[in-house]
Amino acid sequence: DAGVTQSPTHLIKTRGQQVTLRCSPKSGHDTVSWYQQALGQGPQFIFQYYEEEERQRGNFPDRFSGHQFPNYSSELNVNALLLGDSALYLCASSDPLTSRSYEQYFGPGTRLTVT
Amino acid sequence: AQKVTQAQTEISVVEKEDVTLDCVYETRDTTYYLFWYKQPPSGELVFLIRRNSFDEQNEISGRYSWNFQKSTSSFNFTITASQVVDSAVYFCALSEAVDGGSQGNLIFGKGTKLSVKP
C-alpha cells in the first residue's frame, strides 16, 4: 500500500521564477492538503483540495495556487518566487468518508530553496 | 482564534528516562480534534494519535501515553523509558470540524525537539 509520495525531493530556484510541486495521495484517499514548513517552525496550512476544487485556504497570497486531477493527485504552483518561500513543502492526504477521516497522512516533502 | 502552544523548544534526556512533552491549545469550538505527529530528521511527519474533544480518556500505546484535559486545554504526551530512536521533533496539532463534520486544516505548534542520548 503506497503512502503519500511527492516529487521532486529537492529543488533550487531563483527569485522571480515559478515552481510546480507534485503529490500523489495514499491509496484510497481523495483529499489532499498542502503545508509549508519553514526551518524551525511547525507546518502552516496552504490549501486543501477535494473533488478537484479548493475547499479551504490558509493565509497565503495568490502566488500560491493548486490543482487536483481526477486521479486525486495534486500540484502546488508558486509564482514569482521570493527568498522567503524557501521551505519544506508537505503534502497530506485523507479520506473524509471513513471513520479515520481526521487522520492526515504526510508525504516526505519537497525541500525548496530559493536563491 | 485557534492556537497551539508548545512551550518546550528543546528537551534533552538520557536513555530510559521518562519525558513529557507539553501542549496547550486554544479554540472557541466545542468540536475539535487534537493530534500528535513525530518528525524524524528525514522530514516526514508520522501520525501518532488523534483525540476528539468529546473523549477525555487517556490513552496508552506501548511506551507512549497521552493525557487530555479539557479543563486546562492541554494534551500532553509522555514517553516512558525513552530510547535513542525517539529523538525527533514532536508536533501537537489542532483541527476543527467543518462542513458538517469533515476535517478542517491542521494548526500546528512550533514543535519540541527531543534528543535522547545513550
mmCIF file of C-alpha atoms in Angstrom:
data_model
loop_
_atom_site.group_PDB
_atom_site.id
_atom_site.type_symbol
_atom_site.label_atom_id
_atom_site.label_comp_id
_atom_site.label_asym_id
_atom_site.label_seq_id
_atom_site.Cartn_x
_atom_site.Cartn_y
_atom_site.Cartn_z
ATOM 1 C CA ASP A 1 0.000 0.000 0.000
ATOM 2 C CA ALA A 2 1.808 3.096 -1.252
ATOM 3 C CA GLY A 3 1.825 6.060 1.064
ATOM 4 C CA VAL A 4 1.839 9.704 0.068
ATOM 5 C CA THR A 5 4.526 10.445 -2.496
ATOM 6 C CA GLN A 6 5.939 13.807 -3.505
ATOM 7 C CA SER A 7 8.238 14.985 -6.244
ATOM 8 C CA PRO A 8 10.803 16.295 -6.592
ATOM 9 C CA THR A 9 12.659 15.708 -3.342
ATOM 10 C CA HIS A 10 14.766 18.825 -3.616
ATOM 11 C CA LEU A 11 14.558 21.873 -5.823
ATOM 12 C CA ILE A 12 16.637 25.011 -6.217
ATOM 13 C CA LYS A 13 15.088 28.036 -7.932
ATOM 14 C CA THR A 14 15.963 31.675 -8.443
ATOM 15 C CA ARG A 15 13.920 34.614 -7.198
ATOM 16 C CA GLY A 16 11.131 35.508 -9.603
ATOM 17 C CA GLN A 17 10.882 32.035 -11.099
ATOM 18 C CA GLN A 18 7.896 29.727 -10.933
ATOM 19 C CA VAL A 19 7.798 26.221 -9.446
ATOM 20 C CA THR A 20 5.458 23.234 -9.545
ATOM 21 C CA LEU A 21 5.447 20.571 -6.865
ATOM 22 C CA ARG A 22 3.590 17.290 -7.185
ATOM 23 C CA CYS A 23 1.817 14.956 -4.802
ATOM 24 C CA SER A 24 0.162 11.571 -5.095
ATOM 25 C CA PRO A 25 -2.140 10.720 -2.191
ATOM 26 C CA LYS A 26 -2.244 7.495 -0.242
ATOM 27 C CA SER A 27 -4.255 4.797 -1.957
ATOM 28 C CA GLY A 28 -7.957 5.296 -1.277
ATOM 29 C CA HIS A 29 -7.601 8.933 -0.225
ATOM 30 C CA ASP A 30 -9.298 11.666 -2.218
ATOM 31 C CA THR A 31 -8.471 14.784 -0.218
ATOM 32 C CA VAL A 32 -5.102 16.500 -0.492
ATOM 33 C CA SER A 33 -3.765 19.284 1.714
ATOM 34 C CA TRP A 34 -0.569 21.296 1.286
ATOM 35 C CA TYR A 35 1.546 22.759 4.067
ATOM 36 C CA GLN A 36 4.618 24.970 4.160
ATOM 37 C CA GLN A 37 7.191 24.331 6.872
ATOM 38 C CA ALA A 38 9.880 26.952 7.346
ATOM 39 C CA LEU A 39 13.051 25.925 9.133
ATOM 40 C CA GLY A 40 12.454 25.500 12.866
ATOM 41 C CA GLN A 41 8.721 26.081 12.591
ATOM 42 C CA GLY A 42 5.589 23.983 12.517
ATOM 43 C CA PRO A 43 3.855 23.359 9.207
ATOM 44 C CA GLN A 44 1.423 26.034 8.032
ATOM 45 C CA PHE A 45 -1.685 25.188 6.040
ATOM 46 C CA ILE A 46 -1.737 26.459 2.462
ATOM 47 C CA PHE A 47 -4.882 24.904 0.982
ATOM 48 C CA GLN A 48 -6.909 21.730 0.652
ATOM 49 C CA TYR A 49 -8.369 20.090 -2.451
ATOM 50 C CA TYR A 50 -11.330 17.773 -2.673
ATOM 51 C CA GLU A 51 -13.192 16.695 -5.798
ATOM 52 C CA GLU A 52 -10.812 18.801 -7.884
ATOM 53 C CA GLU A 53 -11.784 22.006 -6.107
ATOM 54 C CA GLU A 54 -10.074 24.136 -3.496
ATOM 55 C CA ARG A 55 -12.119 23.575 -0.358
ATOM 56 C CA GLN A 56 -10.162 25.561 2.223
ATOM 57 C CA ARG A 57 -7.338 28.047 2.038
ATOM 58 C CA GLY A 58 -4.895 29.345 4.604
ATOM 59 C CA ASN A 59 -3.337 32.768 4.810
ATOM 60 C CA PHE A 60 -1.162 32.567 1.707
ATOM 61 C CA PRO A 61 -1.014 35.019 -1.217
ATOM 62 C CA ASP A 62 -2.443 34.304 -4.639
ATOM 63 C CA ARG A 63 1.050 33.456 -5.854
ATOM 64 C CA PHE A 64 0.299 30.065 -4.339
ATOM 65 C CA SER A 65 -2.144 28.083 -6.428
ATOM 66 C CA GLY A 66 -3.023 24.464 -6.835
ATOM 67 C CA HIS A 67 -4.798 21.859 -8.804
ATOM 68 C CA GLN A 68 -6.229 18.417 -8.219
ATOM 69 C CA PHE A 69 -6.571 15.874 -11.001
ATOM 70 C CA PRO A 70 -9.288 13.233 -11.486
ATOM 71 C CA ASN A 71 -6.940 10.584 -10.069
ATOM 72 C CA TYR A 72 -6.722 12.713 -6.866
ATOM 73 C CA SER A 73 -3.085 13.671 -7.367
ATOM 74 C CA SER A 74 -2.318 17.319 -6.848
ATOM 75 C CA GLU A 75 0.062 20.098 -7.821
ATOM 76 C CA LEU A 76 1.185 23.148 -5.913
ATOM 77 C CA ASN A 77 2.338 26.096 -8.023
ATOM 78 C CA VAL A 78 4.202 29.093 -6.697
ATOM 79 C CA ASN A 79 4.772 32.106 -8.941
ATOM 80 C CA ALA A 80 7.236 34.966 -8.592
ATOM 81 C CA LEU A 81 9.315 33.139 -6.013
ATOM 82 C CA LEU A 82 10.677 35.069 -3.044
ATOM 83 C CA LEU A 83 13.560 34.147 -0.796
ATOM 84 C CA GLY A 84 11.002 33.641 1.982
ATOM 85 C CA ASP A 85 9.367 30.839 0.020
ATOM 86 C CA SER A 86 12.323 28.612 0.855
ATOM 87 C CA ALA A 87 10.848 25.831 2.965
ATOM 88 C CA LEU A 88 9.825 22.199 3.159
ATOM 89 C CA TYR A 89 6.522 21.724 1.349
ATOM 90 C CA LEU A 90 4.456 18.892 2.723
ATOM 91 C CA CYS A 91 1.516 17.177 1.134
ATOM 92 C CA ALA A 92 -1.020 15.288 3.226
ATOM 93 C CA SER A 93 -3.915 13.086 2.203
ATOM 94 C CA SER A 94 -7.024 11.915 3.974
ATOM 95 C CA ASP A 95 -10.288 10.167 3.244
ATOM 96 C CA PRO A 96 -13.238 12.162 4.593
ATOM 97 C CA LEU A 97 -15.680 9.315 4.085
ATOM 98 C CA THR A 98 -14.200 6.908 6.610
ATOM 99 C CA SER A 99 -14.121 6.777 10.371
ATOM 100 C CA ARG A 100 -10.439 7.709 10.184
ATOM 101 C CA SER A 101 -11.188 10.817 8.154
ATOM 102 C CA TYR A 102 -9.461 13.106 10.610
ATOM 103 C CA GLU A 103 -6.106 11.441 10.189
ATOM 104 C CA GLN A 104 -3.926 13.166 7.647
ATOM 105 C CA TYR A 105 -1.009 11.186 6.273
ATOM 106 C CA PHE A 106 2.003 13.175 5.170
ATOM 107 C CA GLY A 107 4.493 12.664 2.396
ATOM 108 C CA PRO A 108 8.257 13.125 2.744
ATOM 109 C CA GLY A 109 8.086 16.682 1.469
ATOM 110 C CA THR A 110 9.838 18.735 -1.182
ATOM 111 C CA ARG A 111 12.681 20.949 0.012
ATOM 112 C CA LEU A 112 12.544 24.192 -1.993
ATOM 113 C CA THR A 113 15.484 26.581 -1.874
ATOM 114 C CA VAL A 114 15.116 29.994 -3.478
ATOM 115 C CA THR A 115 18.358 31.872 -4.187
ATOM 116 C CA ALA B 1 -8.690 32.216 17.253
ATOM 117 C CA GLN B 2 -7.174 28.782 17.176
ATOM 118 C CA LYS B 3 -3.696 28.333 18.528
ATOM 119 C CA VAL B 4 -1.379 25.575 19.696
ATOM 120 C CA THR B 5 1.469 26.305 22.077
ATOM 121 C CA GLN B 6 4.370 24.003 22.735
ATOM 122 C CA ALA B 7 6.389 25.900 25.295
ATOM 123 C CA GLN B 8 9.309 23.478 25.316
ATOM 124 C CA THR B 9 11.555 24.215 22.359
ATOM 125 C CA GLU B 10 14.134 21.538 23.108
ATOM 126 C CA ILE B 11 14.389 18.723 25.629
ATOM 127 C CA SER B 12 17.379 16.507 26.204
ATOM 128 C CA VAL B 13 17.183 13.298 28.235
ATOM 129 C CA VAL B 14 19.272 10.233 28.806
ATOM 130 C CA GLU B 15 18.024 6.915 27.519
ATOM 131 C CA LYS B 16 15.474 5.167 29.769
ATOM 132 C CA GLU B 17 14.301 8.405 31.314
ATOM 133 C CA ASP B 18 10.625 9.309 31.086
ATOM 134 C CA VAL B 19 9.818 12.564 29.301
ATOM 135 C CA THR B 20 6.636 14.611 28.936
ATOM 136 C CA LEU B 21 6.001 16.983 26.064
ATOM 137 C CA ASP B 22 3.518 19.733 26.814
ATOM 138 C CA CYS B 23 0.806 21.050 24.521
ATOM 139 C CA VAL B 24 -1.736 23.779 25.260
ATOM 140 C CA TYR B 25 -4.399 24.707 22.743
ATOM 141 C CA GLU B 26 -6.956 27.464 22.193
ATOM 142 C CA THR B 27 -10.209 27.138 20.317
ATOM 143 C CA ARG B 28 -13.729 28.508 20.558
ATOM 144 C CA ASP B 29 -15.336 25.439 19.033
ATOM 145 C CA THR B 30 -16.874 22.647 21.065
ATOM 146 C CA THR B 31 -15.990 20.029 18.461
ATOM 147 C CA TYR B 32 -12.333 19.749 17.619
ATOM 148 C CA TYR B 33 -9.559 17.221 17.205
ATOM 149 C CA LEU B 34 -6.089 17.048 18.670
ATOM 150 C CA PHE B 35 -3.125 15.271 17.205
ATOM 151 C CA TRP B 36 0.498 14.436 17.845
ATOM 152 C CA TYR B 37 2.943 13.951 14.997
ATOM 153 C CA LYS B 38 6.597 12.888 15.053
ATOM 154 C CA GLN B 39 9.068 14.343 12.560
ATOM 155 C CA PRO B 40 12.375 12.469 12.380
ATOM 156 C CA PRO B 41 15.373 14.019 10.617
ATOM 157 C CA SER B 42 14.129 12.572 7.317
ATOM 158 C CA GLY B 43 11.354 15.186 7.419
ATOM 159 C CA GLU B 44 8.246 13.064 7.026
ATOM 160 C CA LEU B 45 5.539 13.709 9.597
ATOM 161 C CA VAL B 46 4.424 10.484 11.252
ATOM 162 C CA PHE B 47 0.930 10.363 12.730
ATOM 163 C CA LEU B 48 0.912 9.207 16.367
ATOM 164 C CA ILE B 49 -2.542 9.845 17.772
ATOM 165 C CA ARG B 50 -5.844 11.647 17.283
ATOM 166 C CA ARG B 51 -8.233 12.651 20.032
ATOM 167 C CA ASN B 52 -11.654 14.252 19.643
ATOM 168 C CA SER B 53 -12.984 16.844 22.049
ATOM 169 C CA PHE B 54 -15.626 14.513 23.447
ATOM 170 C CA ASP B 55 -13.231 11.823 24.526
ATOM 171 C CA GLU B 56 -11.141 12.755 27.522
ATOM 172 C CA GLN B 57 -9.981 9.242 28.189
ATOM 173 C CA ASN B 58 -6.245 8.976 28.453
ATOM 174 C CA GLU B 59 -4.599 6.618 26.047
ATOM 175 C CA ILE B 60 -1.593 4.359 26.272
ATOM 176 C CA SER B 61 0.173 2.746 23.351
ATOM 177 C CA GLY B 62 3.270 0.863 24.333
ATOM 178 C CA ARG B 63 5.760 3.367 25.758
ATOM 179 C CA TYR B 64 3.589 6.294 24.648
ATOM 180 C CA SER B 65 0.746 7.805 26.635
ATOM 181 C CA TRP B 66 -1.401 10.879 26.224
ATOM 182 C CA ASN B 67 -3.166 12.980 28.847
ATOM 183 C CA PHE B 68 -6.061 15.090 27.527
ATOM 184 C CA GLN B 69 -7.533 17.615 29.970
ATOM 185 C CA LYS B 70 -10.210 19.964 28.638
ATOM 186 C CA SER B 71 -10.274 21.923 31.901
ATOM 187 C CA THR B 72 -6.734 23.133 31.255
ATOM 188 C CA SER B 73 -6.864 22.889 27.412
ATOM 189 C CA SER B 74 -3.880 20.590 27.461
ATOM 190 C CA PHE B 75 -2.935 17.462 25.548
ATOM 191 C CA ASN B 76 0.371 16.242 26.912
ATOM 192 C CA PHE B 77 2.454 13.388 25.565
ATOM 193 C CA THR B 78 4.638 11.144 27.707
ATOM 194 C CA ILE B 79 7.297 8.740 26.512
ATOM 195 C CA THR B 80 8.229 6.147 29.105
ATOM 196 C CA ALA B 81 11.718 4.649 29.156
ATOM 197 C CA SER B 82 12.877 6.801 26.241
ATOM 198 C CA GLN B 83 15.109 5.366 23.545
ATOM 199 C CA VAL B 84 17.575 6.943 21.146
ATOM 200 C CA VAL B 85 15.148 6.220 18.294
ATOM 201 C CA ASP B 86 12.651 8.567 19.932
ATOM 202 C CA SER B 87 14.883 11.505 19.015
ATOM 203 C CA ALA B 88 12.835 13.720 16.717
ATOM 204 C CA VAL B 89 10.745 16.860 16.622
ATOM 205 C CA TYR B 90 7.264 16.313 18.002
ATOM 206 C CA PHE B 91 4.325 18.455 16.911
ATOM 207 C CA CYS B 92 0.975 18.911 18.572
ATOM 208 C CA ALA B 93 -1.826 19.993 16.228
ATOM 209 C CA LEU B 94 -5.447 21.113 16.394
ATOM 210 C CA SER B 95 -8.201 20.719 13.847
ATOM 211 C CA GLU B 96 -11.754 21.939 13.979
ATOM 212 C CA ALA B 97 -14.697 20.200 12.385
ATOM 213 C CA VAL B 98 -16.150 21.970 9.381
ATOM 214 C CA ASP B 99 -18.777 21.208 6.749
ATOM 215 C CA GLY B 100 -20.979 19.029 8.899
ATOM 216 C CA GLY B 101 -18.191 17.032 10.402
ATOM 217 C CA SER B 102 -15.410 16.919 7.843
ATOM 218 C CA GLN B 103 -11.949 17.833 8.982
ATOM 219 C CA GLY B 104 -10.600 21.340 8.952
ATOM 220 C CA ASN B 105 -6.995 22.151 8.353
ATOM 221 C CA LEU B 106 -4.333 21.278 10.927
ATOM 222 C CA ILE B 107 -2.925 24.051 13.094
ATOM 223 C CA PHE B 108 0.463 23.059 14.405
ATOM 224 C CA GLY B 109 2.515 24.185 17.349
ATOM 225 C CA LYS B 110 6.147 25.091 16.771
ATOM 226 C CA GLY B 111 7.303 21.684 17.880
ATOM 227 C CA THR B 112 9.517 20.291 20.612
ATOM 228 C CA LYS B 113 12.868 18.836 19.640
ATOM 229 C CA LEU B 114 13.584 15.774 21.747
ATOM 230 C CA SER B 115 17.122 14.450 21.976
ATOM 231 C CA VAL B 116 17.619 11.128 23.707
ATOM 232 C CA LYS B 117 21.249 10.411 24.494
ATOM 233 C CA PRO B 118 22.607 6.916 25.066
#
